[in-house]
């Protein structure tokens, strides 16, 4: 039985060393970036979001070292920039936490937090969330997972922030490289009660639920064969590697200019130009 309170991939978190520089970089890649958000003092982090429909990407940076930000800091020290965790959409975080507890995983949370949001008309509002995490050690392919209940969707999915010069529309796949794709995919499938699917090139996919993006576990070699023209420099041997984005490919090609690399019918941003994240824009 699939989890009743988790309905698919919500957002991918890209951990960055310098939050403001990363935001400028993603602006140059043709994304519309939200105003900077600052989380609570005990979290010690800040973010910029890149809103799609029905999902999004988050650039996350540590502003002040705290106990809560210790795993994020350890990630940056060990891996450098890149996809550090991926969130699912929680219908009800409290109920979702009890669902995974019943499956033998002790949840972290649920935790309530919020960040101030400046709306397009200049008024100040807040984005409010309730999250729960699977145990930190349960990180398929080295990627932590959690679930996020949006209590104020209207302050997150703001229409003005959802139009991008590069034509980005929604996430299609989260790419995770690992020496053992089948084993790591099976790990995720147990955590979220979803079946695995074999890909033609030997990779293993795990649908995240509903019509949301798939997780694809593949070796570094398999990723290289999918995008042979793209340098994979900067990617780890195991961890979050990239995002496949449904988009207007012509708009992506124009917005990316010389940064864009044509490969396998996609317009790609190499990891070195995407803060440790391969971005592949494909026809929507």
GROMACS .gro file of C-alpha atoms in nm:
model
  284
    1UNK     CA    1   0.000   0.000   0.000
    2UNK     CA    2   0.142   0.339  -0.103
    3UNK     CA    3   0.164   0.610   0.159
    4UNK     CA    4  -0.167   0.796   0.181
    5UNK     CA    5  -0.018   1.123   0.304
    6UNK     CA    6   0.272   1.153   0.058
    7UNK     CA    7   0.178   1.232  -0.302
    8UNK     CA    8   0.497   1.265  -0.503
    9UNK     CA    9   0.806   1.478  -0.549
   10UNK     CA   10   0.755   1.833  -0.420
   11UNK     CA   11   1.096   1.998  -0.457
   12UNK     CA   12   1.466   1.931  -0.495
   13UNK     CA   13   1.710   2.104  -0.260
   14UNK     CA   14   2.039   2.221  -0.412
   15UNK     CA   15   2.289   2.298  -0.136
   16UNK     CA   16   2.515   2.593  -0.223
   17UNK     CA   17   2.814   2.758  -0.057
   18UNK     CA   18   2.728   3.120  -0.138
   19UNK     CA   19   2.352   3.168  -0.152
   20UNK     CA   20   2.344   3.506  -0.326
   21UNK     CA   21   2.606   3.410  -0.587
   22UNK     CA   22   2.413   3.092  -0.662
   23UNK     CA   23   2.092   3.290  -0.713
   24UNK     CA   24   2.271   3.520  -0.960
   25UNK     CA   25   2.403   3.215  -1.143
   26UNK     CA   26   2.057   3.059  -1.179
   27UNK     CA   27   1.920   3.393  -1.297
   28UNK     CA   28   2.182   3.384  -1.573
   29UNK     CA   29   2.051   3.038  -1.662
   30UNK     CA   30   1.711   3.192  -1.735
   31UNK     CA   31   1.526   3.115  -1.415
   32UNK     CA   32   1.304   3.359  -1.229
   33UNK     CA   33   1.424   3.359  -0.869
   34UNK     CA   34   1.212   3.434  -0.564
   35UNK     CA   35   1.320   3.701  -0.315
   36UNK     CA   36   1.560   3.556  -0.058
   37UNK     CA   37   1.395   3.377   0.231
   38UNK     CA   38   1.548   3.349   0.579
   39UNK     CA   39   1.451   3.057   0.800
   40UNK     CA   40   1.423   3.070   1.176
   41UNK     CA   41   1.730   3.131   1.395
   42UNK     CA   42   1.756   2.768   1.509
   43UNK     CA   43   1.758   2.649   1.146
   44UNK     CA   44   2.031   2.896   1.050
   45UNK     CA   45   1.959   2.873   0.676
   46UNK     CA   46   1.825   3.084   0.393
   47UNK     CA   47   1.690   3.003   0.050
   48UNK     CA   48   1.581   3.111  -0.294
   49UNK     CA   49   1.310   2.915  -0.475
   50UNK     CA   50   1.257   2.850  -0.844
   51UNK     CA   51   0.886   2.782  -0.877
   52UNK     CA   52   0.751   2.543  -1.138
   53UNK     CA   53   0.412   2.370  -1.159
   54UNK     CA   54   0.340   2.156  -0.954
   55UNK     CA   55   0.692   2.135  -0.812
   56UNK     CA   56   1.000   2.352  -0.764
   57UNK     CA   57   1.371   2.376  -0.691
   58UNK     CA   58   1.528   2.532  -0.385
   59UNK     CA   59   1.872   2.686  -0.351
   60UNK     CA   60   1.965   2.643   0.015
   61UNK     CA   61   2.256   2.800   0.200
   62UNK     CA   62   2.378   2.803   0.559
   63UNK     CA   63   2.371   3.156   0.700
   64UNK     CA   64   2.460   3.073   1.062
   65UNK     CA   65   2.603   2.744   1.191
   66UNK     CA   66   2.344   2.573   1.415
   67UNK     CA   67   2.278   2.219   1.532
   68UNK     CA   68   1.996   2.193   1.278
   69UNK     CA   69   2.224   2.292   0.989
   70UNK     CA   70   2.502   2.045   1.086
   71UNK     CA   71   2.407   1.782   0.823
   72UNK     CA   72   2.395   2.050   0.551
   73UNK     CA   73   2.736   2.184   0.653
   74UNK     CA   74   2.880   1.833   0.657
   75UNK     CA   75   2.741   1.778   0.307
   76UNK     CA   76   2.911   2.092   0.174
   77UNK     CA   77   3.241   1.999   0.336
   78UNK     CA   78   3.238   1.642   0.204
   79UNK     CA   79   3.065   1.673  -0.132
   80UNK     CA   80   3.057   2.039  -0.225
   81UNK     CA   81   2.752   2.192  -0.393
   82UNK     CA   82   2.470   1.985  -0.537
   83UNK     CA   83   2.141   1.808  -0.466
   84UNK     CA   84   2.145   1.736  -0.094
   85UNK     CA   85   1.788   1.624  -0.029
   86UNK     CA   86   1.455   1.587  -0.202
   87UNK     CA   87   1.111   1.661  -0.059
   88UNK     CA   88   0.782   1.489  -0.119
   89UNK     CA   89   0.450   1.670  -0.089
   90UNK     CA   90   0.282   1.585   0.240
   91UNK     CA   91  -0.096   1.606   0.255
   92UNK     CA   92  -0.076   1.587   0.635
   93UNK     CA   93   0.270   1.572   0.791
   94UNK     CA   94   0.154   1.444   1.130
   95UNK     CA   95  -0.035   1.157   0.969
   96UNK     CA   96   0.251   1.095   0.727
   97UNK     CA   97   0.499   1.068   1.013
   98UNK     CA   98   0.277   0.806   1.177
   99UNK     CA   99   0.253   0.616   0.848
  100UNK     CA  100   0.630   0.575   0.823
  101UNK     CA  101   0.651   0.496   1.196
  102UNK     CA  102   0.409   0.207   1.136
  103UNK     CA  103   0.652   0.083   0.868
  104UNK     CA  104   0.940   0.078   1.116
  105UNK     CA  105   1.103   0.417   1.046
  106UNK     CA  106   1.124   0.659   1.337
  107UNK     CA  107   1.030   0.999   1.189
  108UNK     CA  108   1.203   1.326   1.266
  109UNK     CA  109   0.921   1.572   1.333
  110UNK     CA  110   0.669   1.683   1.234
  111UNK     CA  111   0.825   2.027   1.261
  112UNK     CA  112   0.651   2.359   1.196
  113UNK     CA  113   0.846   2.651   1.054
  114UNK     CA  114   0.795   2.958   0.842
  115UNK     CA  115   0.984   3.225   0.654
  116UNK     CA  116   0.880   3.581   0.566
  117UNK     CA  117   0.772   3.642   0.205
  118UNK     CA  118   0.753   3.972   0.022
  119UNK     CA  119   0.456   3.948  -0.214
  120UNK     CA  120   0.460   4.103  -0.564
  121UNK     CA  121   0.258   4.403  -0.441
  122UNK     CA  122   0.521   4.474  -0.175
  123UNK     CA  123   0.322   4.346   0.123
  124UNK     CA  124   0.491   4.118   0.375
  125UNK     CA  125   0.344   3.774   0.430
  126UNK     CA  126   0.478   3.434   0.538
  127UNK     CA  127   0.529   3.089   0.391
  128UNK     CA  128   0.434   2.827   0.650
  129UNK     CA  129   0.529   2.460   0.641
  130UNK     CA  130   0.503   2.143   0.844
  131UNK     CA  131   0.768   1.886   0.758
  132UNK     CA  132   0.875   1.541   0.868
  133UNK     CA  133   1.187   1.348   0.776
  134UNK     CA  134   1.276   0.987   0.734
  135UNK     CA  135   1.570   0.895   0.964
  136UNK     CA  136   1.887   1.071   0.847
  137UNK     CA  137   2.061   0.737   0.787
  138UNK     CA  138   1.789   0.640   0.535
  139UNK     CA  139   1.932   0.826   0.236
  140UNK     CA  140   1.890   0.628  -0.088
  141UNK     CA  141   2.187   0.693  -0.315
  142UNK     CA  142   2.317   0.938  -0.054
  143UNK     CA  143   2.017   1.172  -0.088
  144UNK     CA  144   1.814   1.253   0.224
  145UNK     CA  145   1.435   1.257   0.190
  146UNK     CA  146   1.163   1.440   0.377
  147UNK     CA  147   0.803   1.546   0.324
  148UNK     CA  148   0.667   1.900   0.321
  149UNK     CA  149   0.311   2.010   0.392
  150UNK     CA  150   0.245   2.356   0.251
  151UNK     CA  151   0.008   2.544   0.479
  152UNK     CA  152   0.022   2.865   0.270
  153UNK     CA  153   0.053   2.760  -0.094
  154UNK     CA  154  -0.047   3.109  -0.210
  155UNK     CA  155   0.275   3.256  -0.066
  156UNK     CA  156   0.495   2.994  -0.236
  157UNK     CA  157   0.338   2.933  -0.579
  158UNK     CA  158   0.322   3.299  -0.681
  159UNK     CA  159   0.225   3.332  -1.053
  160UNK     CA  160   0.484   3.602  -1.122
  161UNK     CA  161   0.760   3.365  -1.006
  162UNK     CA  162   0.646   3.073  -1.222
  163UNK     CA  163   0.737   3.217  -1.564
  164UNK     CA  164   1.096   3.150  -1.673
  165UNK     CA  165   1.292   3.285  -1.969
  166UNK     CA  166   1.434   2.935  -2.023
  167UNK     CA  167   1.085   2.788  -2.064
  168UNK     CA  168   1.109   2.560  -1.759
  169UNK     CA  169   0.770   2.411  -1.669
  170UNK     CA  170   0.806   2.118  -1.430
  171UNK     CA  171   1.043   1.851  -1.303
  172UNK     CA  172   1.042   1.523  -1.494
  173UNK     CA  173   1.323   1.325  -1.331
  174UNK     CA  174   1.562   1.348  -1.036
  175UNK     CA  175   1.888   1.177  -1.134
  176UNK     CA  176   2.090   1.001  -0.864
  177UNK     CA  177   2.423   0.838  -0.947
  178UNK     CA  178   2.538   0.534  -0.757
  179UNK     CA  179   2.759   0.231  -0.816
  180UNK     CA  180   2.457   0.011  -0.730
  181UNK     CA  181   2.140   0.160  -0.885
  182UNK     CA  182   1.919  -0.144  -0.823
  183UNK     CA  183   2.001  -0.158  -0.453
  184UNK     CA  184   1.955   0.215  -0.392
  185UNK     CA  185   1.630   0.219  -0.593
  186UNK     CA  186   1.501  -0.073  -0.385
  187UNK     CA  187   1.591   0.124  -0.072
  188UNK     CA  188   1.381   0.421  -0.184
  189UNK     CA  189   1.094   0.197  -0.292
  190UNK     CA  190   1.079   0.053   0.061
  191UNK     CA  191   1.082   0.399   0.217
  192UNK     CA  192   0.792   0.532   0.010
  193UNK     CA  193   0.609   0.209  -0.082
  194UNK     CA  194   0.645   0.253  -0.457
  195UNK     CA  195   0.743  -0.008  -0.716
  196UNK     CA  196   1.068   0.011  -0.912
  197UNK     CA  197   1.085   0.014  -1.291
  198UNK     CA  198   1.377  -0.105  -1.504
  199UNK     CA  199   1.500   0.146  -1.763
  200UNK     CA  200   1.622   0.030  -2.107
  201UNK     CA  201   1.982   0.134  -2.034
  202UNK     CA  202   2.002  -0.061  -1.708
  203UNK     CA  203   1.912   0.230  -1.481
  204UNK     CA  204   1.632   0.185  -1.227
  205UNK     CA  205   1.345   0.429  -1.183
  206UNK     CA  206   1.116   0.479  -0.884
  207UNK     CA  207   0.799   0.681  -0.959
  208UNK     CA  208   0.747   0.930  -0.676
  209UNK     CA  209   0.367   0.912  -0.695
  210UNK     CA  210   0.083   1.068  -0.891
  211UNK     CA  211   0.203   1.252  -1.201
  212UNK     CA  212   0.514   1.383  -1.022
  213UNK     CA  213   0.877   1.335  -1.125
  214UNK     CA  214   1.047   0.997  -1.120
  215UNK     CA  215   1.365   0.919  -0.932
  216UNK     CA  216   1.620   0.758  -1.164
  217UNK     CA  217   1.915   0.570  -1.012
  218UNK     CA  218   2.202   0.512  -1.252
  219UNK     CA  219   2.577   0.466  -1.258
  220UNK     CA  220   2.805   0.751  -1.354
  221UNK     CA  221   2.880   0.561  -1.676
  222UNK     CA  222   2.509   0.529  -1.757
  223UNK     CA  223   2.459   0.901  -1.697
  224UNK     CA  224   2.753   0.976  -1.926
  225UNK     CA  225   2.595   0.765  -2.200
  226UNK     CA  226   2.263   0.946  -2.161
  227UNK     CA  227   2.431   1.284  -2.206
  228UNK     CA  228   2.759   1.206  -2.387
  229UNK     CA  229   2.841   1.567  -2.479
  230UNK     CA  230   2.811   1.693  -2.120
  231UNK     CA  231   3.107   1.703  -1.881
  232UNK     CA  232   3.018   1.536  -1.550
  233UNK     CA  233   3.307   1.707  -1.369
  234UNK     CA  234   3.207   1.799  -1.017
  235UNK     CA  235   2.966   1.511  -0.959
  236UNK     CA  236   3.032   1.260  -0.680
  237UNK     CA  237   3.048   0.884  -0.729
  238UNK     CA  238   2.725   0.855  -0.529
  239UNK     CA  239   2.464   1.126  -0.474
  240UNK     CA  240   2.217   1.363  -0.635
  241UNK     CA  241   2.341   1.437  -0.985
  242UNK     CA  242   2.082   1.626  -1.183
  243UNK     CA  243   1.729   1.727  -1.273
  244UNK     CA  244   1.547   1.668  -1.599
  245UNK     CA  245   1.311   1.960  -1.661
  246UNK     CA  246   1.015   1.967  -1.901
  247UNK     CA  247   1.047   2.294  -2.088
  248UNK     CA  248   1.017   2.493  -2.407
  249UNK     CA  249   1.347   2.369  -2.553
  250UNK     CA  250   1.381   2.660  -2.796
  251UNK     CA  251   1.342   2.906  -2.510
  252UNK     CA  252   1.598   2.711  -2.305
  253UNK     CA  253   1.847   2.716  -2.591
  254UNK     CA  254   1.806   3.092  -2.632
  255UNK     CA  255   1.826   3.170  -2.259
  256UNK     CA  256   2.126   2.948  -2.192
  257UNK     CA  257   2.331   3.072  -2.486
  258UNK     CA  258   2.687   2.938  -2.483
  259UNK     CA  259   2.631   2.763  -2.148
  260UNK     CA  260   2.379   2.524  -2.304
  261UNK     CA  261   2.507   2.193  -2.440
  262UNK     CA  262   2.306   1.993  -2.694
  263UNK     CA  263   2.293   1.627  -2.594
  264UNK     CA  264   2.044   1.347  -2.669
  265UNK     CA  265   1.772   1.591  -2.774
  266UNK     CA  266   1.808   1.796  -2.455
  267UNK     CA  267   1.966   2.133  -2.383
  268UNK     CA  268   2.191   2.075  -2.083
  269UNK     CA  269   2.371   2.278  -1.820
  270UNK     CA  270   2.685   2.091  -1.704
  271UNK     CA  271   2.718   2.039  -1.326
  272UNK     CA  272   3.011   2.282  -1.311
  273UNK     CA  273   2.780   2.560  -1.437
  274UNK     CA  274   2.478   2.456  -1.227
  275UNK     CA  275   2.618   2.458  -0.872
  276UNK     CA  276   2.697   2.089  -0.883
  277UNK     CA  277   2.372   1.997  -1.060
  278UNK     CA  278   2.325   1.873  -1.416
  279UNK     CA  279   2.017   2.038  -1.566
  280UNK     CA  280   1.864   1.878  -1.876
  281UNK     CA  281   1.583   2.071  -2.047
  282UNK     CA  282   1.362   1.841  -2.255
  283UNK     CA  283   1.053   1.897  -2.466
  284UNK     CA  284   0.745   1.941  -2.249
   0.00000   0.00000   0.00000
